[in-house]
PDB file of C-alpha atoms in Angstrom:
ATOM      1  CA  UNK A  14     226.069  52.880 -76.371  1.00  0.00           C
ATOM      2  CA  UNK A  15     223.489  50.388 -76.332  1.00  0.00           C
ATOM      3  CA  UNK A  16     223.998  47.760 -78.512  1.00  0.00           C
ATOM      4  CA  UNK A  17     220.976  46.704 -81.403  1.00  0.00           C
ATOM      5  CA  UNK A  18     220.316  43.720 -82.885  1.00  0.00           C
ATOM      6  CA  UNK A  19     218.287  43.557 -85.931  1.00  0.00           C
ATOM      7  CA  UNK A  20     215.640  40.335 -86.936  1.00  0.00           C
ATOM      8  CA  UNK A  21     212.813  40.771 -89.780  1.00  0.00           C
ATOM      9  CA  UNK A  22     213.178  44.433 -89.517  1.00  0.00           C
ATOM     10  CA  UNK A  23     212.888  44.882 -86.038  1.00  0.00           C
ATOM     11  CA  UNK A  24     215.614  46.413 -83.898  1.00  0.00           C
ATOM     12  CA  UNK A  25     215.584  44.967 -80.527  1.00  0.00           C
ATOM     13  CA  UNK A  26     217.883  47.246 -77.748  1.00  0.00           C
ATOM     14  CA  UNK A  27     219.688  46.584 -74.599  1.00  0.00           C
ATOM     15  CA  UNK A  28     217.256  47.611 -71.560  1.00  0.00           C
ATOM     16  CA  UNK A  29     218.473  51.033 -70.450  1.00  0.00           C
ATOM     17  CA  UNK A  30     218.316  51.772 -66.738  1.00  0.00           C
ATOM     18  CA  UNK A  31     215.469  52.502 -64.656  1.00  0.00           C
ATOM     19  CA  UNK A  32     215.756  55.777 -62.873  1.00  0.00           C
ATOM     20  CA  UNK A  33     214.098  55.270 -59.369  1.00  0.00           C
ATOM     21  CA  UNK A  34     211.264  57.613 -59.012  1.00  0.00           C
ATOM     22  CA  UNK A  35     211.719  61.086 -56.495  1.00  0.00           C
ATOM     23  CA  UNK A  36     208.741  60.389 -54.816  1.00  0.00           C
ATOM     24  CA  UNK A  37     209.662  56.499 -54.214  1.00  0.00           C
ATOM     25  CA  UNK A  38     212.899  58.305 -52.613  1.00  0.00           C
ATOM     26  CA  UNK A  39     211.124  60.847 -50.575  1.00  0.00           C
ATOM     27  CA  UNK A  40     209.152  57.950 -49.412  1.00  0.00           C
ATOM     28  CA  UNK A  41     211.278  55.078 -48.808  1.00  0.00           C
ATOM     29  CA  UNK A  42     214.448  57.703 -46.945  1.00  0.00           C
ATOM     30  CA  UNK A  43     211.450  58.735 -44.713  1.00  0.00           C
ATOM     31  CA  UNK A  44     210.158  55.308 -43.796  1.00  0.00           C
ATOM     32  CA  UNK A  45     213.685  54.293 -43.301  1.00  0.00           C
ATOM     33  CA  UNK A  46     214.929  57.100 -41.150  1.00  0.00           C
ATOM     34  CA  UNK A  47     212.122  56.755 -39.009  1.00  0.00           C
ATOM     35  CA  UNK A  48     212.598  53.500 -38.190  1.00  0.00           C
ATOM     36  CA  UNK A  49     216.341  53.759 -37.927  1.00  0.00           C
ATOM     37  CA  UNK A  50     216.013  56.483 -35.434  1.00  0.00           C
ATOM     38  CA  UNK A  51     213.507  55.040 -33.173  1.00  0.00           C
ATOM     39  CA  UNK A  52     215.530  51.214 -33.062  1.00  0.00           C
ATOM     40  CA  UNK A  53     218.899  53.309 -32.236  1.00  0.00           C
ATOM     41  CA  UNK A  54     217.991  56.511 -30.264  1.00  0.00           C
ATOM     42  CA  UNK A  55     219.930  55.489 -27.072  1.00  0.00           C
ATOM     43  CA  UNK A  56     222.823  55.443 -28.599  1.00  0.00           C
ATOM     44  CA  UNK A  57     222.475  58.506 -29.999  1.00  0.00           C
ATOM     45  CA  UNK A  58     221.330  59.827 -26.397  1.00  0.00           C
ATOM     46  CA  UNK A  59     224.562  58.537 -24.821  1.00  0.00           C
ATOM     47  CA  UNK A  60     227.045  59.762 -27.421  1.00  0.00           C
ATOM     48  CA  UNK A  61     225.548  63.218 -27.305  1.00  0.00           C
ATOM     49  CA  UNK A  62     225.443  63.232 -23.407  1.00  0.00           C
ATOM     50  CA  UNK A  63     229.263  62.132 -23.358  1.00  0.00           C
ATOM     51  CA  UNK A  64     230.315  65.051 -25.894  1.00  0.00           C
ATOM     52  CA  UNK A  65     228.817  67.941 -23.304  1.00  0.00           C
ATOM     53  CA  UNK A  66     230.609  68.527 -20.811  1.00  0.00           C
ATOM     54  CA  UNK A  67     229.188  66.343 -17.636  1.00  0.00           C
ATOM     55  CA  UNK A  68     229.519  67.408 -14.527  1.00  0.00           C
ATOM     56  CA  UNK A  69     226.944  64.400 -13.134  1.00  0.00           C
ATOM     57  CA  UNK A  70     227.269  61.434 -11.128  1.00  0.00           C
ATOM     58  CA  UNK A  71     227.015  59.597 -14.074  1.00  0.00           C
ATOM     59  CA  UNK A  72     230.691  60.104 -15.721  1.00  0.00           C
ATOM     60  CA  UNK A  73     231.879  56.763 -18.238  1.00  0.00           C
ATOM     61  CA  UNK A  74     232.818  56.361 -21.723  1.00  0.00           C
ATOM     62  CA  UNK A  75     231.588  52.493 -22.270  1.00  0.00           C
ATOM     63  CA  UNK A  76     228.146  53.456 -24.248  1.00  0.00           C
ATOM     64  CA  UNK A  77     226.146  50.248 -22.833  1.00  0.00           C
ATOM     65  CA  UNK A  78     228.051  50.876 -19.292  1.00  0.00           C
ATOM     66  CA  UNK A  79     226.064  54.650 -19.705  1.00  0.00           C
ATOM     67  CA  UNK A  80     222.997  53.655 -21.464  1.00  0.00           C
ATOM     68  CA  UNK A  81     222.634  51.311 -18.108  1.00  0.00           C
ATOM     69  CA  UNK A  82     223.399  53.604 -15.373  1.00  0.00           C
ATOM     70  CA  UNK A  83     220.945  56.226 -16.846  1.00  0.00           C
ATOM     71  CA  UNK A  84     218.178  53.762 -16.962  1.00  0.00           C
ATOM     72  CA  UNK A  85     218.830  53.046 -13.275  1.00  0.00           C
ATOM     73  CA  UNK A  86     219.438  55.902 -11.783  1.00  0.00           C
ATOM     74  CA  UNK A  87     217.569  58.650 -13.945  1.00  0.00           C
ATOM     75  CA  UNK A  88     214.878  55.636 -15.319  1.00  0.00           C
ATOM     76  CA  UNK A  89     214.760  54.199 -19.246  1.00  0.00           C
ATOM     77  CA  UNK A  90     212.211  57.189 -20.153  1.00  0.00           C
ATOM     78  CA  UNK A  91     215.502  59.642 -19.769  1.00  0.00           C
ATOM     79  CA  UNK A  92     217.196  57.907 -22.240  1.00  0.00           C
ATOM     80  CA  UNK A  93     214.857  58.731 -24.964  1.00  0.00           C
ATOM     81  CA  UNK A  94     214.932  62.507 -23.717  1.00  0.00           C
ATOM     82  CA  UNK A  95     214.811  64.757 -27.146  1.00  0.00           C
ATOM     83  CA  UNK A  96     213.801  61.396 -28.526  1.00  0.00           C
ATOM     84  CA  UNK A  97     210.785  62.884 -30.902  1.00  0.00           C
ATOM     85  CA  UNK A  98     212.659  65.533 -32.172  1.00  0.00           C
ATOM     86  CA  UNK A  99     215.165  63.285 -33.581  1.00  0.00           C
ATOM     87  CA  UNK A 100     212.583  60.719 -34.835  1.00  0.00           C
ATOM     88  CA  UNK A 101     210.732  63.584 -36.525  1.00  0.00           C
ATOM     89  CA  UNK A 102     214.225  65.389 -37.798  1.00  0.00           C
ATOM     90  CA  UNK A 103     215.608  62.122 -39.203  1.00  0.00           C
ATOM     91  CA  UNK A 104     212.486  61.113 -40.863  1.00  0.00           C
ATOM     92  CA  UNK A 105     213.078  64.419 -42.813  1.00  0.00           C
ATOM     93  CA  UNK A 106     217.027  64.291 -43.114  1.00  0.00           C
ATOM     94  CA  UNK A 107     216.477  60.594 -44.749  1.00  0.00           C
ATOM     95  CA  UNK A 108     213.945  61.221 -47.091  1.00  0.00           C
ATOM     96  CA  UNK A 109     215.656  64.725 -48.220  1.00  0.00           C
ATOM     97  CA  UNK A 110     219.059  62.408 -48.165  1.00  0.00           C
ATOM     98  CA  UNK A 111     217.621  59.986 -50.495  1.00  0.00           C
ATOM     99  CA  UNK A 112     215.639  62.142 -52.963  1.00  0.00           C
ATOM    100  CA  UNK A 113     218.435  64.437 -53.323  1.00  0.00           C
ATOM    101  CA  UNK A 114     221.052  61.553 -53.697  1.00  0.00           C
ATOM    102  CA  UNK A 115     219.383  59.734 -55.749  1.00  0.00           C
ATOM    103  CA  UNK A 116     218.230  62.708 -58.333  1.00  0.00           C
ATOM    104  CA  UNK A 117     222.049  63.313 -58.284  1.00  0.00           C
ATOM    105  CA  UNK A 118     222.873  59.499 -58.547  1.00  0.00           C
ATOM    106  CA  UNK A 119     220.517  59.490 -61.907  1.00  0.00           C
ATOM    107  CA  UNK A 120     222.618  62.281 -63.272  1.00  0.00           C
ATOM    108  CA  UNK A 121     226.061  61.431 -62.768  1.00  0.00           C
ATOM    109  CA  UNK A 122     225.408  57.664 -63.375  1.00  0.00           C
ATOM    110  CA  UNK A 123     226.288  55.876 -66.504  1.00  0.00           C
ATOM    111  CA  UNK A 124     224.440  54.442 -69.190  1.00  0.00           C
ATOM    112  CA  UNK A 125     224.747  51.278 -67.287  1.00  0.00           C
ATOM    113  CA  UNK A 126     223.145  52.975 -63.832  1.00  0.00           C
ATOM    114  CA  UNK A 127     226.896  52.516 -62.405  1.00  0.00           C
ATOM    115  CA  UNK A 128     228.349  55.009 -60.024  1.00  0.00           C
ATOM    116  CA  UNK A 129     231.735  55.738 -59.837  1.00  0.00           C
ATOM    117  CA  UNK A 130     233.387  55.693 -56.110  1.00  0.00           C
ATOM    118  CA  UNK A 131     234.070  59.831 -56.545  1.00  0.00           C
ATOM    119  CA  UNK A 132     230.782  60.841 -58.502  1.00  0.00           C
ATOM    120  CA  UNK A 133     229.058  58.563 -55.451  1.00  0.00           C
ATOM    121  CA  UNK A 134     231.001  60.449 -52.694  1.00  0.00           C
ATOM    122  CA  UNK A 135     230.163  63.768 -54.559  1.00  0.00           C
ATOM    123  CA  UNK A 136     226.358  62.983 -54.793  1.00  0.00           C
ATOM    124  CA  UNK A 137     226.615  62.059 -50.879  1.00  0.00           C
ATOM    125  CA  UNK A 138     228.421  65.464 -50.256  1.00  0.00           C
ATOM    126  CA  UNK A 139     225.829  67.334 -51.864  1.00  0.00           C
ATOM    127  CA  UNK A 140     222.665  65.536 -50.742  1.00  0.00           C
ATOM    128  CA  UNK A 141     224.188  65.701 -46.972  1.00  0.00           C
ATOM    129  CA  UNK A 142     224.807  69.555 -47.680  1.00  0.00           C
ATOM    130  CA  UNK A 143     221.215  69.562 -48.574  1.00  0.00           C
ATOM    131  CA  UNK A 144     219.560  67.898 -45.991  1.00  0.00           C
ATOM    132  CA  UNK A 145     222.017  70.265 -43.256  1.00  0.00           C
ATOM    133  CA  UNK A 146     219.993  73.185 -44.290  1.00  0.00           C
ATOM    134  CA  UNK A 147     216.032  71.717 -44.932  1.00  0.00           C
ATOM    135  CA  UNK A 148     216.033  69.226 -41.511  1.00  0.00           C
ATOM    136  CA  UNK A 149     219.183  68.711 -39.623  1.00  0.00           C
ATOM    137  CA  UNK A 150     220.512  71.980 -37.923  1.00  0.00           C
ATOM    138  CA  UNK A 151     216.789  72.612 -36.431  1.00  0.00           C
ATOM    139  CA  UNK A 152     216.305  69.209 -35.146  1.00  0.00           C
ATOM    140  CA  UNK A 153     220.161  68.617 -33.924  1.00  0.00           C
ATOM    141  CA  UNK A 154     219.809  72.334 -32.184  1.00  0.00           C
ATOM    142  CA  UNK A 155     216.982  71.458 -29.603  1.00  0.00           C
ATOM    143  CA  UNK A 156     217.469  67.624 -29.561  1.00  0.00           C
ATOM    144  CA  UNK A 157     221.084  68.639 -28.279  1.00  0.00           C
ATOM    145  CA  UNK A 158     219.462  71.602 -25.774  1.00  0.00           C
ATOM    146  CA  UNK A 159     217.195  68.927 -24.697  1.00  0.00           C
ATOM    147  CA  UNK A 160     220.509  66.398 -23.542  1.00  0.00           C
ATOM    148  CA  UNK A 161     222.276  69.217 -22.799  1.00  0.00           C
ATOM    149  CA  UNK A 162     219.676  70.779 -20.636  1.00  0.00           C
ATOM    150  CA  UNK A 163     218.858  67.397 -18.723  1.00  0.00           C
ATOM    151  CA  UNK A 164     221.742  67.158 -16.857  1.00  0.00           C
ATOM    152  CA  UNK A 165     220.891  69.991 -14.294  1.00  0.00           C
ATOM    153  CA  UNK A 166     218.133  72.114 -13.621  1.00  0.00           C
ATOM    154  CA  UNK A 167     215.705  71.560 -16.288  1.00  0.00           C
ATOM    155  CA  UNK A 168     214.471  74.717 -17.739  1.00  0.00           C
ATOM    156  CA  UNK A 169     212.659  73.048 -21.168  1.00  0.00           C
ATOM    157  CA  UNK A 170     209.314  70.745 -20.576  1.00  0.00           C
ATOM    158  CA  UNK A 171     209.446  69.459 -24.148  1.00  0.00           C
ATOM    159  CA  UNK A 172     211.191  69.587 -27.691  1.00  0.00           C
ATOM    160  CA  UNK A 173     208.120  72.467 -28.418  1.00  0.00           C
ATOM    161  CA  UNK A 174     208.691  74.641 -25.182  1.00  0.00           C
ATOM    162  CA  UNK A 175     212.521  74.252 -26.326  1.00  0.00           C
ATOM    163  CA  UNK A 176     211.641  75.581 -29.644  1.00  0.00           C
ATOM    164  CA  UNK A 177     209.514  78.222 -28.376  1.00  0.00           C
ATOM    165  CA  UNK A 178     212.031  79.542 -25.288  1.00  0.00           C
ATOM    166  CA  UNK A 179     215.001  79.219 -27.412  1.00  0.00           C
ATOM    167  CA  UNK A 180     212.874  81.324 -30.469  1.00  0.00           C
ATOM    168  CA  UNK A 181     211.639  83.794 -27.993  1.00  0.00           C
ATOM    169  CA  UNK A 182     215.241  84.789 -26.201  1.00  0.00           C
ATOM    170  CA  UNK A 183     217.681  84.758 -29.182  1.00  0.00           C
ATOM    171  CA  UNK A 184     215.404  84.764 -32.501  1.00  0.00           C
ATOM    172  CA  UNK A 185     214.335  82.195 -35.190  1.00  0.00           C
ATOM    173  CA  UNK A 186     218.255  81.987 -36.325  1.00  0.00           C
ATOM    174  CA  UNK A 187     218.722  80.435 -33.118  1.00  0.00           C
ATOM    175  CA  UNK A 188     217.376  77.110 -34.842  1.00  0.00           C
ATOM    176  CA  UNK A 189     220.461  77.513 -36.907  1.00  0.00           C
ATOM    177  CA  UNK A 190     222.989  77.482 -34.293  1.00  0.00           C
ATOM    178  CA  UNK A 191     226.028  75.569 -35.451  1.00  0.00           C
ATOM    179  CA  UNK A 192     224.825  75.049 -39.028  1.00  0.00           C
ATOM    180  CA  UNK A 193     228.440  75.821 -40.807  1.00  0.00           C
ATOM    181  CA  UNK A 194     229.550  72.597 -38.400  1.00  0.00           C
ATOM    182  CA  UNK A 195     226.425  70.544 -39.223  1.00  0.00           C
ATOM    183  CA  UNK A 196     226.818  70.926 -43.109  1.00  0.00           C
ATOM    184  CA  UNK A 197     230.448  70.261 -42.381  1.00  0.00           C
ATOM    185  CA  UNK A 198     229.591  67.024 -40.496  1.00  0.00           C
ATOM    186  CA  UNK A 199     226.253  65.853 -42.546  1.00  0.00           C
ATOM    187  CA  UNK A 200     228.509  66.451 -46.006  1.00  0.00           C
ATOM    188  CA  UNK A 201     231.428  64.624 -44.818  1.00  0.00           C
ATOM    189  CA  UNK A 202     228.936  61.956 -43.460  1.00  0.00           C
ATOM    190  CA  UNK A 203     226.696  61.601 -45.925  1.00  0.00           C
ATOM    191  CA  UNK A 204     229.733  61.510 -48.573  1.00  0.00           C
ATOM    192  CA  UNK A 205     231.708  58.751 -46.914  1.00  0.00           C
ATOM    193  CA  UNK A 206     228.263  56.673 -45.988  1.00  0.00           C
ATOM    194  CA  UNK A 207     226.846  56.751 -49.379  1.00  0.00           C
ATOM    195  CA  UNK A 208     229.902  56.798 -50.924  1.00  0.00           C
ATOM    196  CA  UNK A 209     231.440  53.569 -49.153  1.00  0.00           C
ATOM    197  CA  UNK A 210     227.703  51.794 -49.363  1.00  0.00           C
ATOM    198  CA  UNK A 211     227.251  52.802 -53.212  1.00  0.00           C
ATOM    199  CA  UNK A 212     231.196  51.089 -54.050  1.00  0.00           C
ATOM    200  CA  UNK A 213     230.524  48.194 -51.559  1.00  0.00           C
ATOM    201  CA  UNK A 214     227.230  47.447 -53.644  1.00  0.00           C
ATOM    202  CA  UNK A 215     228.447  47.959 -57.096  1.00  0.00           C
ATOM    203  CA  UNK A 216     231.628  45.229 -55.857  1.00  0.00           C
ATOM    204  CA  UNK A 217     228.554  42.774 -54.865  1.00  0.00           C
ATOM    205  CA  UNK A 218     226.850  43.214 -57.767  1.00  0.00           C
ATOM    206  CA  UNK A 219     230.160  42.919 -60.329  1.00  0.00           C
ATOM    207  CA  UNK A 220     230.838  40.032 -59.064  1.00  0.00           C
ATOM    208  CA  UNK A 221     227.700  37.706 -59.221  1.00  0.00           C
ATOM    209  CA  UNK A 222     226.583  38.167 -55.841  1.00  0.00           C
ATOM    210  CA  UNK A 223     223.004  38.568 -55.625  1.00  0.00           C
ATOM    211  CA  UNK A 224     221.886  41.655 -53.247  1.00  0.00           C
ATOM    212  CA  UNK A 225     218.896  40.559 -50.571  1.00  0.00           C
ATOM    213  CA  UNK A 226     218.205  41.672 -47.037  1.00  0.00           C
ATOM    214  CA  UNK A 227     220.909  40.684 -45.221  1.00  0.00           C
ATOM    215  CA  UNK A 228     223.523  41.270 -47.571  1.00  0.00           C
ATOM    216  CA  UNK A 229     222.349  45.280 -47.955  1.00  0.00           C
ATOM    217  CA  UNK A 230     222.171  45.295 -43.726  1.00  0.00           C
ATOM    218  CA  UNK A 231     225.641  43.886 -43.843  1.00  0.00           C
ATOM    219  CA  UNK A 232     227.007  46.954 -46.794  1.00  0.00           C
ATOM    220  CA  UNK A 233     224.994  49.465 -44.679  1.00  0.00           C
ATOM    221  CA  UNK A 234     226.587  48.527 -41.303  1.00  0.00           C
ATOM    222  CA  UNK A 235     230.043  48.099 -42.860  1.00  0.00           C
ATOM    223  CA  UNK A 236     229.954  52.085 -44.203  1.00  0.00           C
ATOM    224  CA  UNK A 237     228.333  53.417 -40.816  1.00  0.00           C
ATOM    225  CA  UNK A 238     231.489  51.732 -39.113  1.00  0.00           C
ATOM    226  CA  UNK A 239     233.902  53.882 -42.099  1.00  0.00           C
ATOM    227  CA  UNK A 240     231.714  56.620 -41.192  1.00  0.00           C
ATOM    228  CA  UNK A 241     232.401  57.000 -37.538  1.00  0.00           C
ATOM    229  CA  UNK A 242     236.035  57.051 -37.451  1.00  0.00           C
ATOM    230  CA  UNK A 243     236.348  58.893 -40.446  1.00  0.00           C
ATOM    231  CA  UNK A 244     234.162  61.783 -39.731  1.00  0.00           C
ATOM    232  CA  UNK A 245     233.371  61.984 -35.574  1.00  0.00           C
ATOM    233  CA  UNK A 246     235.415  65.406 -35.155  1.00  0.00           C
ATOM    234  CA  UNK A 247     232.617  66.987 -37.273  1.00  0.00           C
ATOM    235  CA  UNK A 248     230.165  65.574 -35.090  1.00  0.00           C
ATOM    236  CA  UNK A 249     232.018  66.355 -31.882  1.00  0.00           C
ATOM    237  CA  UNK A 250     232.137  70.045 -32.818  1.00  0.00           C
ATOM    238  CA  UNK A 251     228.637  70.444 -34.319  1.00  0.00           C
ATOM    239  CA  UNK A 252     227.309  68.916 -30.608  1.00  0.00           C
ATOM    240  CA  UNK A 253     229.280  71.598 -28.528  1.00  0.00           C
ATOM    241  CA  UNK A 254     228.264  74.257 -30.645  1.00  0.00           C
ATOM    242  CA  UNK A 255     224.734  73.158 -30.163  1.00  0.00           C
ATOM    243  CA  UNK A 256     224.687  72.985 -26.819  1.00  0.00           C
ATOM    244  CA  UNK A 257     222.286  75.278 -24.316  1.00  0.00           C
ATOM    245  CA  UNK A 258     224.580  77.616 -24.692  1.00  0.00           C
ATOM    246  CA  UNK A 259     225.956  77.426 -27.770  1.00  0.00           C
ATOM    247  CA  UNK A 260     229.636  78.207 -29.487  1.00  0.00           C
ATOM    248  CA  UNK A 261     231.012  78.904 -32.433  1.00  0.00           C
ATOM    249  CA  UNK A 262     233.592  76.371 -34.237  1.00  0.00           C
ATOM    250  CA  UNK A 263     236.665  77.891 -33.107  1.00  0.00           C
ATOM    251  CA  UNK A 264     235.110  77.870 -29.730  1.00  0.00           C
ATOM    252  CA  UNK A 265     233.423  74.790 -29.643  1.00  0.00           C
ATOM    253  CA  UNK A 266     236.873  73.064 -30.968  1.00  0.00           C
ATOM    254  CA  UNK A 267     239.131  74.950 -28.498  1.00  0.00           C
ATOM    255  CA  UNK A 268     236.962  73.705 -25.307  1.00  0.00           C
ATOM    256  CA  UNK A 269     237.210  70.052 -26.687  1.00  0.00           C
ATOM    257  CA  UNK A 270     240.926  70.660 -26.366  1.00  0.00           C
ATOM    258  CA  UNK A 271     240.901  72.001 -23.122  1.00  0.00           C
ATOM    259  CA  UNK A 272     238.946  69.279 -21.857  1.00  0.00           C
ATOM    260  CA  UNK A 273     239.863  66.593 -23.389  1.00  0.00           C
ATOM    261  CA  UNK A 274     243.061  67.125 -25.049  1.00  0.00           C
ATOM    262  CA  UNK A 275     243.259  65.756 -29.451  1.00  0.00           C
ATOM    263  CA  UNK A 276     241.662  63.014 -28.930  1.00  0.00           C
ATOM    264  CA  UNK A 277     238.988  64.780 -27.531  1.00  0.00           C
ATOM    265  CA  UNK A 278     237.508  65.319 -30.827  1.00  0.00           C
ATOM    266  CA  UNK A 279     236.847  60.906 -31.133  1.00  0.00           C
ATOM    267  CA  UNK A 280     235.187  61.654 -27.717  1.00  0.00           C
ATOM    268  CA  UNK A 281     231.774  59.440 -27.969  1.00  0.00           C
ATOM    269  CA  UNK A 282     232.453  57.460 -31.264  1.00  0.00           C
ATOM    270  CA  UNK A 283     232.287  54.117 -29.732  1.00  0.00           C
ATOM    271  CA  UNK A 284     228.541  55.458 -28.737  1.00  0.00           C
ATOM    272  CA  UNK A 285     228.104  56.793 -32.308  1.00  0.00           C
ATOM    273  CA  UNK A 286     229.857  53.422 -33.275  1.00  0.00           C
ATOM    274  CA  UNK A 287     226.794  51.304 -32.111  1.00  0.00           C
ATOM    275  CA  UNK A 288     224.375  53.624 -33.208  1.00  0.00           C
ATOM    276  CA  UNK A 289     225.734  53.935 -36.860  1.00  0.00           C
ATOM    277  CA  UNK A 290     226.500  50.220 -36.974  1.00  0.00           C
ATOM    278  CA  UNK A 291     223.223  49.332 -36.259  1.00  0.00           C
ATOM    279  CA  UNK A 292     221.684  52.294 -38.632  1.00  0.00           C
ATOM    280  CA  UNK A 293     223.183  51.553 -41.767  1.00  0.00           C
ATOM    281  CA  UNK A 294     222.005  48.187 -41.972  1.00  0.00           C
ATOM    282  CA  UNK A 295     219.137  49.693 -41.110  1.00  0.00           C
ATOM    283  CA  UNK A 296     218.244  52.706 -42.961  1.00  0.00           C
ATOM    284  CA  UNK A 297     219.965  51.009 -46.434  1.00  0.00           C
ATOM    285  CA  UNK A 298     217.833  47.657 -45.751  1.00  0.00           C
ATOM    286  CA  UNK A 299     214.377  48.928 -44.826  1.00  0.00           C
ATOM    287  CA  UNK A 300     215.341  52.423 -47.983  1.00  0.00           C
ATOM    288  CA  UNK A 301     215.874  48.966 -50.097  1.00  0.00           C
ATOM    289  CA  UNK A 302     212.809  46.681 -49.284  1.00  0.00           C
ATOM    290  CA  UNK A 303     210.142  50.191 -49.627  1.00  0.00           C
ATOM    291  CA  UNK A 304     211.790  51.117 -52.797  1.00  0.00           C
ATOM    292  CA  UNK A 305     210.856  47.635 -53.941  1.00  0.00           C
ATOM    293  CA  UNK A 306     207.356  47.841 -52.701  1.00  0.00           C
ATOM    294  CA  UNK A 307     206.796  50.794 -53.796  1.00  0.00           C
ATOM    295  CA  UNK A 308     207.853  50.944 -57.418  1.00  0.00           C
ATOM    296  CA  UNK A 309     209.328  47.239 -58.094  1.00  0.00           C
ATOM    297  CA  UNK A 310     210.552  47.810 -61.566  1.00  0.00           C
ATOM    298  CA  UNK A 311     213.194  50.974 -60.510  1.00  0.00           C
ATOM    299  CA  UNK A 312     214.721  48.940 -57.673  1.00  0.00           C
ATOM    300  CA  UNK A 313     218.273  48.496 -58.134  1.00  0.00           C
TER     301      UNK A 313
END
């Protein structure tokens, strides 16, 4: 309740929170994503590559050892293969992520603005449910095709002649390949990122610490590290089942068995490790510094 203090008739009241605006969000998640994606892509390119089976030359599990060998042998241009359909999917699956966390942040927040660690989990859970169905499954399905497909014969000349072959031989719900295992991953993701960055911030901000830059690059890196180990099966079997071919979970997590063995399912999360490291800091820094611009007076 907010506490009044009366003088000559006049009731003065604490300053309520500001409710950041769902445009602001839309805006500042895009911006961000974008950015993130295009700083980060080939680690992104080398996780995904080590999850499909590989039958090249070109077999390692050190992400910079890979991310070298493919620039020399196959030149740095392959490394950003299925690059645009990523930059354009995760421009979507940020701003989606943030409007739709952040309307659900406004709602389950206290009077103060403060989160609790399980409603900020929950709001990450639903916004990364949300952003699974509007951007992430179509974008992940030929971005995946695209890897997957580069490592033989190529059969698709871009991520639009991917969309268009892949449309024409199986139908439009081929788009949505593996999206029970990519609202799996993006929920468990987006609910141990936000979750972990929203608790690390509300700690820096109990105890005096003022939030800047470097400090919100430093929250966001620390919850993409939490956010690897804890969820990379998801993302393991959401990539098999999104291959050319495709799979269904059972199938997709039975072949990572076969081929790998348990820890099959960790296979690529020191790749996803320097991607998400480098992300969070990224995408929670530059979501941070538009918010401001954009509507100074609702940044928290």
């Amino acid at each position: 309740m907010a506490l009044v203090a009366k003088s000559e008739g006049t009731e003065i009241k604490k300053p309520q929170r500001v409710k950041t605006p769902q445009w602001v969000s839309l805006v500042s998640g895009g911006v961000a994503g974008g950015v993130e994606a295009a700083i980060t892509y080939p680690f992104e390119y080398s996780k995904t590559r080590v999850q499909l089976l590989d039958n090249s030359a070109i077999r390692t599990s050190n992400p910079l050892r890979l991310i070298f060998q493919v620039a020399k042998q196959e030149g740095v241009g392959a490394l950003y293969t299925g690059c645009t359909t990523l930059i354009v999917g995760t421009t979507a699956k940020a701003a989606v992520r943030f409007v739709s966390y952040d309307t659900i942040r406004n709602s389950l927040a206290d009077e103060r603005g403060v989160l609790s660690p399980g409603r900020g989990m929950l709001a990450g859970m639903t916004a990364g449910a949300v952003e699974s169905v509007l951007a992430v499954t179509p974008t992940e399905r030929i971005k995946t095709a695209l890897i997957d497909d580069a490592k033989g014969a190529r059969q698709f000349k871009s991520s639009l002649h991917a969309t268009k072959l892949l449309v024409q031989r199986h139908g439009i719900t081929e788009l949505y390949r593996g999206l029970v295992s990519t609202m799996m991953k993006q929920s468990a993701t987006s609910a141990v990122r936000m979750g972990t960055y929203n608790m690390l911030k509300e700690t820096i901000k109990a105890k005096g610490i003022k939030t800047n830059m470097f400090t919100t690059f430093g929250i966001g890196a620390v919850a993409g590290v939490v956010t690897v180990y804890a969820t990379q099966p998801f993302d393991t079997i959401k990539t098999r089942a999104q291959g050319v071919q495709g799979a269904g979970i059972m199938e997709a997590s039975r072949s990572v068995i076969k081929d790998y063995g348990i820890r099959g399912f960790w296979k690529g999360s020191s790749m996803r490790l320097g991607r998400l490291l480098l992300s969070g800091g990224i995408v929670f820094s530059v979501y941070e510094e538009v918010s401001a611009i954009l509507s100074p007076g609702s940044h928290r």
